[in-house]
Amino acid sequence: MGLLSQGSPLNWEETKKYADHVRKHGIVQFLNIYNKVKERQKDVLLWGDEVEYMLIEMDEKNEKVRLVLNGGEVLETLQDKGEKTNPNHPTLWRPEYGSYMIEGTPGQPYGGTMSEFNTVEDNMGKRRREASSVLNKNETLATITSFPRLGCPGFTQPEYNPTPVEKGVSKSLFFPDEAINGHPRFSTLTRNIRHRRGEKVVINVPIFKDKCTPSPFVEKFPEDDGEAARAALPDHIYMDAMGFGMGNCCLQVTFQACSIEEARYLYDQLATFCPIVMALSAASPFYRGYVSDIDCRWGVISASVDDRTREERGLEPLKSNKFRILKSRYDSIDSYLSSCGDKYNDIDLTIDEEINKQLLDAGIDKLLAQHIAHLFIRDPLSLFEEKIHLDDENESDHFENLQSTNWQTMRFKPPPPNSDIGWRVEFRPMEVQLTDFENSAYVVFIVLLTRVILSYKLDFLIPLSKVDENMKVAQERNAVQEGMFYFRKDIYKGCNPVLDSSSAAQNGLDSEGDNEYILMSIDTIINGKEGVFQGLIPILNCYLENMEVDVDTRCTILNYLKLIKRRASGELMTIAKWMREFVDKHTQYKQDSVITDKINYDLLRKCDSISKGEERCPELFGDPVNRGK
Ligand code: GLU
Ligand code: MG
């Protein structure tokens, strides 16, 4: 989850004093990097995935499943046995927000050849086996996006009580501080977000109203001092801690582009896919022991790290804050970065004018300057006493500080100082799937999409406000089948300078006067529809036909694309839908939206055996020919 510094963390009052210092030097650090590497061309395509995992314990005797808070030790063991023994070890392990979480990546990035697609699942399998091998008996590694009973009494092993009243980090009614990773970065972020905001974070997720769900659905919180009663909305599942968001798992992909221009182009193009692929990967229907009415985690995390004050949120006139800020730090992107994207930048962009000017004066173009000046409206959330005064030529911690706490759907990543890493972009919206097969399929689908976008110079851009509307739809229950998404009709027209300057293009109209984009279902976008849109899978298939690929790799890729295709058409279920059906059919489920311990146990046991390949699940992924490779 970003930069890990060692040292003594400062509290919010102290951090705040250094906010301008961090921003000022962060910009200098960015400019130093930019000037050194702006001309870099011909970096090769490299890419890698990140999978986040939860450690869970199956208590057979009590038929209970709990999150195990030993991620710290597990991580240390994995690193000792892995990268610390052998620099070429095939896996890398990193901490994540929850003390029950770890994150795994391949040891080395994948390269640009097609045959690498055939090694992804294998590497994910290695990670799963490696991590599983260091767990205690009854413990298992779960790739679930949200733990259904996160924040319910006794959801951790060992068990801890939350500390809403005493001094604590989250002060949550539900989420104990012990469930937060022991590295000071994570608790400092948690505390400083709360202090900066001036109150606990507020997460309200609409509850799924089943036949016997009380209506209105209103909860009482015995330990509440009044804050929860004010914050909780009727008919919603209320949550009050960063852990409810950042304690969820996802699947991410990072690409190295061959130049800064290519990175900016990819950033923009992929941004339009974030809502579509998120809906296709939907895997998180349950929160704090209840069935919700959403299928994706996005809005939950967004609210869980929303450090904006009341003034910044527009609830009070600006007095002590500088800006009215429209979104949380964890949210969708606010501006395109490539010249083709400029005319589609139609979202109000709050920027720090001074920083913007400083960047423009230093020779940065308008689009990149405003992107950085927008990220830099935020305050640093964690700062270490030993890391205040830095060597701006050779370090980038202050830049990274703000960069890594702007958690947007896409991230544009300048190279670290003095490294041979190139310009990168990160694709961040996907939910993690149960099996390595599915996770590989989603990853390979995205990487192939970038290949096709670059080779055929495709253009998927639509006004960014429409991408934001898509983000909202994408999280709704069953969006994959019922949602309608704005999508570009003609993706071959590309970014045509003549057309771009015409007033028709500015109005979002193409030369015939029709809209450039229309509402489509995910099935149409992915699989195509006669006379409407040719579909992404047919385009990818056409690309594959023209590529030299060995038979085995081709078969693997086709299996992956088949999964995406069938999930999009509704022939196969998303994880979210499948989980909902599992709960609905459970004999103990009372149609009251409650996920009991027993239901949770049975669900996660089932997930575990599917993840391990012990059990087939044709509703989720059919019967792929070479599964388990
Ligand atoms: N776990 C977060 C998510 O589900 C992402 C944290 C990270 O940036 O690594 O989106
Ligand atoms: Mg992560």
XYZ file of C-alpha atoms and ligand atoms in Angstrom:
640
model
C 0.000 0.000 0.000
C 2.866 2.333 -0.655
C 5.923 3.852 0.866
C 7.215 2.263 4.041
C 9.594 4.464 5.982
C 11.266 3.451 9.192
C 11.407 5.755 12.185
C 9.326 7.769 14.594
C 5.989 8.848 13.182
C 4.763 12.370 13.905
C 1.259 13.032 15.111
C -1.181 15.088 13.073
C -0.420 18.451 14.742
C 3.286 18.023 13.968
C 2.772 16.568 10.506
C 0.531 19.492 9.614
C 3.321 21.958 10.369
C 5.460 20.268 7.758
C 2.753 19.958 5.097
C 4.071 22.861 3.013
C 7.618 21.617 3.459
C 6.667 18.163 2.179
C 4.789 19.642 -0.789
C 7.569 22.077 -1.660
C 10.277 19.437 -1.607
C 7.992 16.854 -3.152
C 7.665 19.092 -6.214
C 11.413 19.677 -6.369
C 11.939 15.929 -6.172
C 9.413 15.364 -8.945
C 11.083 17.984 -11.150
C 14.490 16.455 -10.579
C 13.239 13.064 -11.645
C 11.311 14.483 -14.587
C 14.254 16.414 -15.927
C 16.532 13.429 -15.724
C 14.217 10.944 -17.401
C 11.722 12.883 -19.510
C 13.500 12.004 -22.742
C 13.818 8.331 -21.959
C 12.542 6.236 -24.839
C 12.513 2.581 -25.704
C 12.103 1.171 -22.263
C 10.719 -2.274 -22.844
C 7.284 -3.431 -21.885
C 7.429 -4.912 -18.432
C 4.499 -5.614 -16.236
C 3.540 -7.276 -12.998
C 0.537 -8.133 -10.903
C -0.145 -7.683 -7.207
C -2.447 -9.984 -5.303
C -3.586 -9.192 -1.768
C -4.368 -12.074 0.587
C -6.114 -12.582 3.908
C -4.989 -15.094 6.515
C -7.920 -16.935 7.996
C -8.439 -19.657 10.563
C -11.061 -22.367 10.224
C -12.316 -23.317 13.662
C -13.998 -26.605 12.892
C -15.160 -27.227 16.419
C -17.082 -23.986 16.758
C -17.793 -23.687 13.036
C -16.348 -20.217 13.029
C -13.890 -18.532 10.725
C -11.640 -15.734 11.909
C -8.971 -13.453 10.502
C -5.582 -14.356 11.947
C -3.542 -11.368 13.060
C -0.125 -12.856 12.369
C 0.566 -11.270 8.981
C 3.708 -9.648 10.404
C 5.335 -12.956 11.301
C 4.150 -14.708 8.175
C 5.630 -11.913 6.095
C 8.956 -12.077 7.880
C 9.186 -15.830 7.400
C 8.298 -15.523 3.725
C 10.873 -12.813 3.133
C 13.557 -14.710 5.051
C 12.962 -17.832 3.050
C 12.515 -15.894 -0.173
C 14.115 -12.653 -1.328
C 16.541 -12.478 1.619
C 18.035 -15.864 0.766
C 17.905 -15.530 -2.988
C 17.646 -12.218 -4.837
C 16.129 -14.099 -7.797
C 13.436 -15.755 -5.749
C 10.292 -16.031 -7.897
C 8.005 -14.260 -5.425
C 8.064 -11.071 -3.390
C 6.020 -10.424 -0.265
C 4.922 -7.083 1.128
C 2.828 -5.896 4.070
C -0.709 -4.633 3.662
C -3.053 -2.608 5.846
C -4.569 -5.403 7.915
C -2.424 -7.396 10.316
C -4.264 -10.341 8.743
C -3.127 -9.387 5.226
C -0.097 -9.906 3.013
C 0.588 -8.957 -0.571
C 2.418 -11.071 -3.139
C 3.961 -10.204 -6.499
C 6.168 -12.065 -8.948
C 9.869 -11.783 -8.061
C 10.728 -10.242 -11.409
C 8.415 -8.390 -13.738
C 7.049 -10.147 -16.806
C 8.362 -9.101 -20.189
C 6.728 -8.353 -23.502
C 6.621 -11.784 -25.096
C 3.408 -13.711 -25.459
C 4.765 -16.832 -23.788
C 4.946 -14.948 -20.483
C 1.166 -15.105 -20.316
C 1.608 -18.796 -19.775
C 3.617 -18.282 -16.577
C 1.319 -15.942 -14.644
C -0.951 -18.594 -13.177
C 2.024 -20.723 -12.345
C 3.617 -17.887 -10.414
C 0.379 -17.130 -8.573
C 0.223 -20.818 -7.712
C 3.753 -20.659 -6.312
C 2.765 -17.707 -4.164
C -0.282 -19.507 -2.817
C 1.683 -22.663 -2.027
C 4.616 -20.786 -0.571
C 2.486 -18.708 1.779
C 0.256 -21.652 2.658
C 3.301 -23.713 3.603
C 4.252 -21.375 6.465
C 0.788 -21.173 8.023
C -0.332 -23.047 11.107
C -2.696 -25.955 10.966
C -6.291 -24.811 10.362
C -5.063 -21.592 8.804
C -5.453 -20.824 5.155
C -4.702 -18.137 2.606
C -7.821 -16.489 1.225
C -8.178 -14.405 -1.903
C -11.447 -12.809 -0.985
C -12.053 -9.109 -1.489
C -14.004 -8.424 1.682
C -14.323 -10.623 4.744
C -18.094 -10.940 5.261
C -17.960 -10.558 9.036
C -15.222 -7.948 9.227
C -15.901 -5.902 12.343
C -18.332 -8.375 13.934
C -17.722 -9.445 17.552
C -14.817 -11.907 17.781
C -13.839 -11.742 14.092
C -10.105 -11.920 14.841
C -7.723 -14.550 16.169
C -6.575 -13.741 18.812
C -9.757 -12.010 19.780
C -9.597 -8.305 20.715
C -12.186 -5.789 21.705
C -12.409 -2.522 19.851
C -11.569 0.560 21.912
C -13.998 3.303 20.999
C -13.535 5.230 24.208
C -9.952 4.839 25.338
C -7.046 6.290 23.453
C -6.871 4.381 20.237
C -6.010 4.670 16.626
C -9.376 4.031 14.948
C -11.616 4.561 17.993
C -13.946 2.243 16.155
C -16.986 0.632 17.707
C -16.173 -2.511 15.724
C -12.623 -2.719 14.396
C -9.874 -3.292 17.013
C -6.527 -1.560 16.505
C -4.784 -4.939 16.725
C -6.227 -5.779 13.302
C -4.121 -2.969 11.821
C -0.639 -3.858 10.558
C 2.000 -3.279 13.268
C 4.187 -1.103 11.041
C 3.754 2.488 12.303
C 2.824 3.740 8.819
C -0.569 2.100 8.996
C -1.625 3.219 12.446
C -0.276 6.703 11.789
C -2.303 6.974 8.584
C -5.378 5.790 10.448
C -5.015 8.211 13.328
C -3.990 11.179 11.223
C -6.879 10.715 8.784
C -9.257 10.807 11.745
C -7.578 13.832 13.301
C -7.356 15.733 10.047
C -11.003 15.067 9.284
C -11.976 16.091 12.811
C -14.136 13.019 13.413
C -14.205 9.304 12.657
C -14.611 8.285 9.042
C -18.179 7.467 8.039
C -19.043 4.567 5.759
C -22.687 3.869 4.942
C -23.400 1.004 2.575
C -27.012 0.389 1.519
C -28.325 -2.842 2.994
C -29.891 -5.450 0.734
C -33.540 -5.519 1.723
C -34.555 -9.140 1.857
C -38.016 -10.479 2.716
C -37.418 -10.413 6.454
C -34.983 -7.511 6.785
C -36.405 -4.982 9.252
C -37.693 -1.903 7.501
C -36.461 0.654 8.162
C -33.232 -1.062 9.093
C -31.844 0.888 12.042
C -29.126 -0.385 14.352
C -28.391 0.606 17.947
C -24.797 0.843 19.100
C -24.584 0.454 22.896
C -21.078 1.922 23.189
C -21.794 4.903 21.013
C -21.244 8.366 22.462
C -23.591 9.852 19.887
C -21.222 10.025 16.907
C -22.466 6.793 15.352
C -26.103 7.681 15.852
C -25.507 10.935 13.989
C -23.464 9.322 11.220
C -25.344 6.090 10.545
C -28.048 6.328 7.893
C -31.234 4.267 8.120
C -31.286 1.276 5.746
C -27.495 1.284 5.630
C -24.694 -0.787 7.107
C -22.669 1.717 9.131
C -18.886 1.410 9.530
C -16.459 3.756 11.215
C -12.841 2.774 10.557
C -10.187 2.815 7.870
C -9.860 -0.956 8.289
C -13.319 -1.533 6.794
C -11.930 -0.185 3.526
C -8.196 -0.699 3.414
C -8.735 -4.050 5.090
C -10.136 -5.317 1.764
C -8.115 -7.075 -0.905
C -7.666 -6.346 -4.576
C -5.834 -7.337 -7.729
C -3.634 -4.747 -9.441
C -1.477 -4.604 -12.555
C 1.417 -2.242 -13.226
C 2.933 -1.589 -16.657
C 6.174 -0.016 -17.656
C 5.689 1.962 -20.853
C 8.414 2.679 -23.386
C 8.241 6.430 -22.832
C 6.438 9.059 -20.812
C 4.106 9.737 -23.767
C 3.114 6.115 -24.004
C 2.549 5.978 -20.254
C 0.262 9.013 -20.427
C -1.677 7.523 -23.330
C -2.134 4.217 -21.521
C -3.129 5.967 -18.312
C -5.971 7.714 -20.116
C -7.134 4.772 -22.169
C -7.151 2.361 -19.234
C -8.987 4.878 -17.051
C -12.088 4.354 -19.198
C -11.960 0.607 -18.462
C -11.794 0.935 -14.688
C -15.549 0.831 -14.083
C -16.112 -1.871 -16.695
C -13.492 -4.260 -15.379
C -14.378 -3.510 -11.787
C -17.981 -4.562 -12.429
C -16.727 -7.689 -14.204
C -14.587 -8.560 -11.196
C -17.263 -7.789 -8.574
C -16.551 -9.852 -5.465
C -17.579 -7.992 -2.320
C -21.286 -8.085 -1.470
C -21.086 -8.433 2.343
C -20.042 -5.959 5.028
C -19.924 -6.219 8.812
C -22.058 -9.333 8.832
C -24.795 -8.066 6.503
C -25.784 -8.576 2.900
C -25.351 -5.212 1.185
C -26.837 -3.830 -1.974
C -23.449 -3.264 -3.638
C -21.116 -5.738 -5.306
C -17.786 -3.864 -5.191
C -15.571 -2.473 -2.441
C -14.641 0.800 -4.126
C -16.924 3.289 -2.384
C -16.274 1.640 0.959
C -12.525 2.215 0.730
C -13.119 5.672 -0.625
C -15.089 6.647 2.483
C -12.729 4.766 4.787
C -9.801 7.112 4.052
C -11.747 10.299 3.459
C -9.668 12.794 5.440
C -11.469 15.891 4.154
C -12.726 18.355 6.756
C -16.312 19.596 6.789
C -15.137 22.750 5.040
C -13.424 20.795 2.314
C -16.495 18.656 1.841
C -18.572 21.789 1.361
C -20.624 21.388 4.536
C -19.277 24.620 5.994
C -17.860 27.753 4.397
C -14.087 27.703 3.862
C -12.340 29.297 6.811
C -9.272 27.419 7.911
C -8.912 25.236 4.825
C -7.709 26.290 1.429
C -9.821 24.212 -0.936
C -13.234 22.791 -1.486
C -12.380 19.186 -2.463
C -14.847 17.111 -4.434
C -13.551 13.584 -3.828
C -11.806 11.411 -1.294
C -8.115 10.618 -1.695
C -9.187 7.138 -2.740
C -11.340 7.728 -5.793
C -11.465 7.785 -9.567
C -8.995 9.922 -11.521
C -9.858 13.570 -12.103
C -7.982 14.433 -15.284
C -6.639 12.759 -18.383
C -2.948 13.144 -19.056
C -2.491 12.742 -22.824
C -3.103 15.491 -25.371
C -5.979 13.409 -26.789
C -7.567 13.436 -23.371
C -7.536 17.172 -22.922
C -10.880 17.853 -24.570
C -12.547 15.213 -22.407
C -11.349 16.743 -19.148
C -14.728 17.962 -17.994
C -14.524 17.456 -14.238
C -13.961 20.432 -11.939
C -10.323 20.118 -11.038
C -9.150 21.639 -7.801
C -5.482 22.458 -8.101
C -2.884 24.226 -6.005
C -2.306 27.284 -8.194
C 1.103 28.045 -6.772
C 2.363 24.543 -7.375
C 0.813 24.549 -10.828
C 2.676 27.745 -11.680
C 5.918 26.394 -10.291
C 5.548 23.325 -12.511
C 4.619 25.341 -15.608
C 7.546 27.679 -15.014
C 9.810 24.664 -14.836
C 8.675 23.610 -18.304
C 6.063 20.989 -17.444
C 3.122 21.002 -19.853
C -0.366 21.998 -18.738
C -1.842 18.490 -18.426
C 0.941 17.002 -16.373
C 1.269 20.141 -14.259
C -2.413 20.165 -13.356
C -2.327 16.446 -12.547
C 0.484 16.922 -10.045
C -0.970 20.201 -8.737
C -4.196 18.314 -8.107
C -2.533 15.450 -6.221
C -0.738 18.082 -4.169
C -3.886 19.741 -2.804
C -3.712 16.991 -0.184
C -1.753 17.125 3.054
C 0.799 14.459 3.888
C -0.826 11.966 6.250
C 2.233 10.392 7.765
C 5.705 11.726 8.281
C 8.674 10.311 10.110
C 10.852 12.546 12.252
C 14.026 11.152 10.692
C 12.714 11.735 7.165
C 11.932 15.436 7.134
C 15.089 16.823 5.601
C 16.027 14.933 2.487
C 18.422 15.098 -0.424
C 16.055 16.232 -3.163
C 18.463 15.178 -5.910
C 18.596 11.562 -4.875
C 15.505 10.910 -2.813
C 11.806 11.152 -3.595
C 10.087 10.334 -0.319
C 8.187 13.615 -0.115
C 6.876 13.211 -3.634
C 6.009 9.578 -2.907
C 4.365 10.570 0.355
C 1.596 12.434 -1.494
C 1.639 10.253 -4.580
C 1.134 7.045 -2.603
C -1.740 8.438 -0.531
C -3.655 9.517 -3.633
C -5.262 6.142 -4.225
C -6.962 6.618 -7.573
C -8.312 4.137 -10.109
C -5.136 4.667 -12.150
C -1.732 5.762 -10.918
C 0.849 7.480 -13.072
C 4.273 6.580 -11.695
C 7.469 8.439 -12.489
C 10.644 6.349 -12.192
C 12.313 6.289 -8.787
C 15.494 8.403 -8.663
C 18.681 6.707 -9.906
C 17.019 3.546 -11.117
C 16.660 1.894 -14.478
C 12.908 1.612 -14.029
C 10.869 3.511 -16.642
C 7.567 5.433 -16.590
C 4.782 3.238 -15.274
C 1.031 3.153 -14.897
C -0.932 1.122 -12.415
C -4.423 -0.274 -12.988
C -6.102 -0.431 -9.568
C -9.862 -1.057 -9.635
C -10.100 -4.872 -9.840
C -11.412 -7.050 -7.046
C -9.473 -10.173 -6.216
C -10.892 -13.512 -7.380
C -10.987 -16.883 -5.635
C -8.644 -18.821 -7.899
C -5.294 -18.203 -9.529
C -6.985 -19.104 -12.800
C -9.463 -16.232 -12.532
C -6.902 -13.757 -11.255
C -4.580 -14.667 -14.139
C -7.441 -14.299 -16.588
C -8.261 -10.754 -15.455
C -4.601 -9.762 -15.420
C -3.874 -11.217 -18.857
C -7.036 -9.626 -20.236
C -5.852 -6.190 -19.115
C -2.314 -6.682 -20.385
C -3.607 -7.874 -23.765
C -5.880 -4.879 -23.899
C -2.878 -2.574 -23.532
C -1.126 -4.452 -26.356
C -4.114 -3.965 -28.603
C -4.592 -0.322 -27.649
C -0.965 0.390 -28.495
C -0.742 -1.737 -31.649
C -3.992 -0.539 -33.219
C -3.804 2.961 -31.712
C -7.296 2.606 -30.302
C -9.153 5.407 -28.639
C -11.640 4.699 -25.867
C -11.804 8.178 -24.405
C -15.115 9.679 -23.355
C -15.698 12.682 -21.100
C -14.287 11.924 -17.693
C -17.580 12.871 -16.038
C -19.096 9.911 -17.911
C -16.395 7.586 -16.596
C -17.365 8.774 -13.126
C -21.005 7.994 -13.799
C -19.884 4.543 -14.924
C -17.984 4.098 -11.653
C -21.199 4.585 -9.707
C -23.149 2.101 -11.810
C -20.298 -0.419 -11.678
C -20.625 -0.902 -7.929
C -24.348 -1.569 -7.945
C -25.637 -5.046 -7.316
C -25.413 -7.148 -10.478
C -24.107 -4.240 -12.558
C -22.436 -6.711 -14.844
C -25.804 -7.813 -16.152
C -28.038 -4.870 -15.438
C -25.782 -1.830 -15.602
C -25.539 0.431 -18.625
C -22.234 2.147 -19.229
C -21.156 5.045 -21.407
C -18.771 3.684 -23.988
C -17.208 4.952 -27.167
C -18.701 3.631 -30.386
C -15.896 4.206 -32.841
C -12.627 3.348 -31.230
C -10.642 3.461 -34.479
C -11.112 7.131 -35.144
C -8.326 7.768 -32.750
C -7.128 11.085 -31.664
C -7.429 13.014 -34.895
C -5.982 16.507 -34.638
C -8.309 17.852 -37.357
C -11.414 16.462 -35.765
C -10.201 17.395 -32.314
C -10.210 21.072 -33.079
C -13.650 21.048 -34.677
C -16.527 22.239 -32.575
C -18.382 19.005 -33.222
C -15.709 17.043 -31.392
C -15.789 19.513 -28.542
C -19.460 18.867 -28.075
C -18.858 15.163 -27.861
C -20.312 14.718 -31.338
C -18.603 12.911 -34.147
C -18.544 14.173 -37.708
C -21.992 12.784 -38.481
C -23.360 14.692 -35.561
C -24.020 11.574 -33.498
C -22.774 11.115 -30.001
C -19.298 9.630 -29.854
C -20.402 7.470 -26.967
C -23.605 5.697 -26.049
C -24.877 3.549 -23.205
C -23.941 -0.112 -23.580
C -24.191 -3.197 -21.431
C -21.001 -4.941 -20.350
C -21.968 -7.805 -22.635
C -21.992 -5.441 -25.604
C -18.701 -3.832 -24.596
C -16.901 -7.128 -24.082
C -18.571 -9.424 -26.597
C -19.911 -6.967 -29.130
C -23.335 -6.479 -30.644
C -24.174 -6.387 -34.300
C -24.520 -2.831 -35.515
C -23.605 -1.307 -32.152
C -20.061 -2.175 -31.158
C -17.653 -4.855 -32.299
C -16.638 -5.897 -28.779
C -13.297 -6.155 -27.059
C -12.973 -9.931 -27.145
C -13.360 -10.092 -30.945
C -10.683 -7.393 -31.232
C -8.355 -9.315 -28.925
C -9.001 -12.518 -30.855
C -8.146 -10.809 -34.090
C -4.907 -9.530 -32.535
C -4.060 -13.013 -31.307
C -4.649 -14.522 -34.719
C -2.000 -12.259 -36.132
C 0.549 -12.980 -33.435
C 2.988 -15.808 -33.273
C 2.037 -17.696 -30.167
C 2.933 -21.263 -29.230
C 0.002 -23.635 -29.085
C 0.066 -24.075 -25.357
C 0.135 -20.357 -24.578
C -2.610 -19.707 -27.087
C -4.778 -22.294 -25.414
C -4.164 -20.702 -22.005
C -4.977 -17.234 -23.286
C -8.130 -18.422 -25.028
C -9.277 -20.015 -21.800
C -8.752 -16.742 -19.979
C -10.636 -14.768 -22.591
C -13.419 -17.297 -22.484
C -13.855 -16.653 -18.782
C -14.067 -12.895 -19.332
C -16.448 -13.421 -22.224
C -18.778 -15.677 -20.264
C -18.715 -13.501 -17.163
C -19.678 -10.549 -19.343
C -22.528 -12.390 -21.016
C -23.887 -13.596 -17.698
C -23.349 -17.227 -18.624
C -20.974 -17.418 -15.665
C -21.473 -15.623 -12.376
C -19.311 -12.998 -10.772
C -17.974 -13.950 -7.347
C -20.372 -11.437 -5.825
C -23.391 -13.036 -7.423
C -22.236 -16.527 -6.565
C -21.692 -15.555 -2.914
C -25.143 -14.022 -2.740
C -26.696 -17.224 -4.049
C -24.689 -19.310 -1.608
C -25.981 -17.299 1.327
C -29.521 -17.202 0.011
C -29.607 -20.991 -0.236
C -27.960 -21.618 3.128
C -30.310 -23.454 5.485
C -29.522 -21.053 8.320
C -30.177 -17.921 6.325
C -33.362 -16.255 7.491
C -33.885 -13.840 4.572
C -32.980 -11.065 7.023
C -29.703 -9.919 5.395
C -27.670 -11.370 8.286
C -24.535 -13.429 7.662
C -24.169 -15.528 10.792
C -20.924 -17.120 11.953
C -22.075 -20.462 10.616
C -23.005 -19.087 7.191
C -19.682 -17.257 7.039
C -17.835 -20.429 8.004
C -19.545 -22.540 5.366
C -19.082 -19.879 2.710
C -15.385 -19.425 3.389
C -14.792 -23.150 3.626
C -16.340 -23.503 0.217
C -14.259 -20.599 -1.107
C -11.149 -22.223 0.316
C -11.681 -25.514 -1.408
C -12.448 -23.746 -4.681
C -9.303 -21.630 -4.323
C -7.226 -24.715 -3.691
C -8.714 -26.464 -6.700
C -10.190 -29.227 -4.524
C -13.638 -28.415 -5.728
C -14.879 -27.381 -9.137
C -17.333 -24.585 -9.490
C -18.750 -24.525 -13.003
C -21.103 -21.615 -12.190
C -18.030 -19.452 -11.620
C -15.646 -20.538 -14.322
C -17.108 -23.323 -16.373
C -14.743 -26.150 -17.108
C -11.529 -24.698 -18.491
C -9.470 -27.310 -20.291
C -6.102 -26.741 -18.751
C -7.051 -25.536 -15.295
C -4.652 -26.286 -12.489
C -1.623 -25.930 -14.733
N -6.420 -2.927 -0.727
C -6.669 -1.750 -1.519
C -7.808 -2.030 -2.493
O -8.510 -3.004 -2.324
C -5.451 -1.270 -2.286
C -4.245 -0.973 -1.460
C -3.038 -0.704 -2.323
O -2.998 0.360 -2.939
O -2.180 -1.579 -2.416
O -8.005 -1.288 -3.429
Mg -1.556 -3.456 -1.977
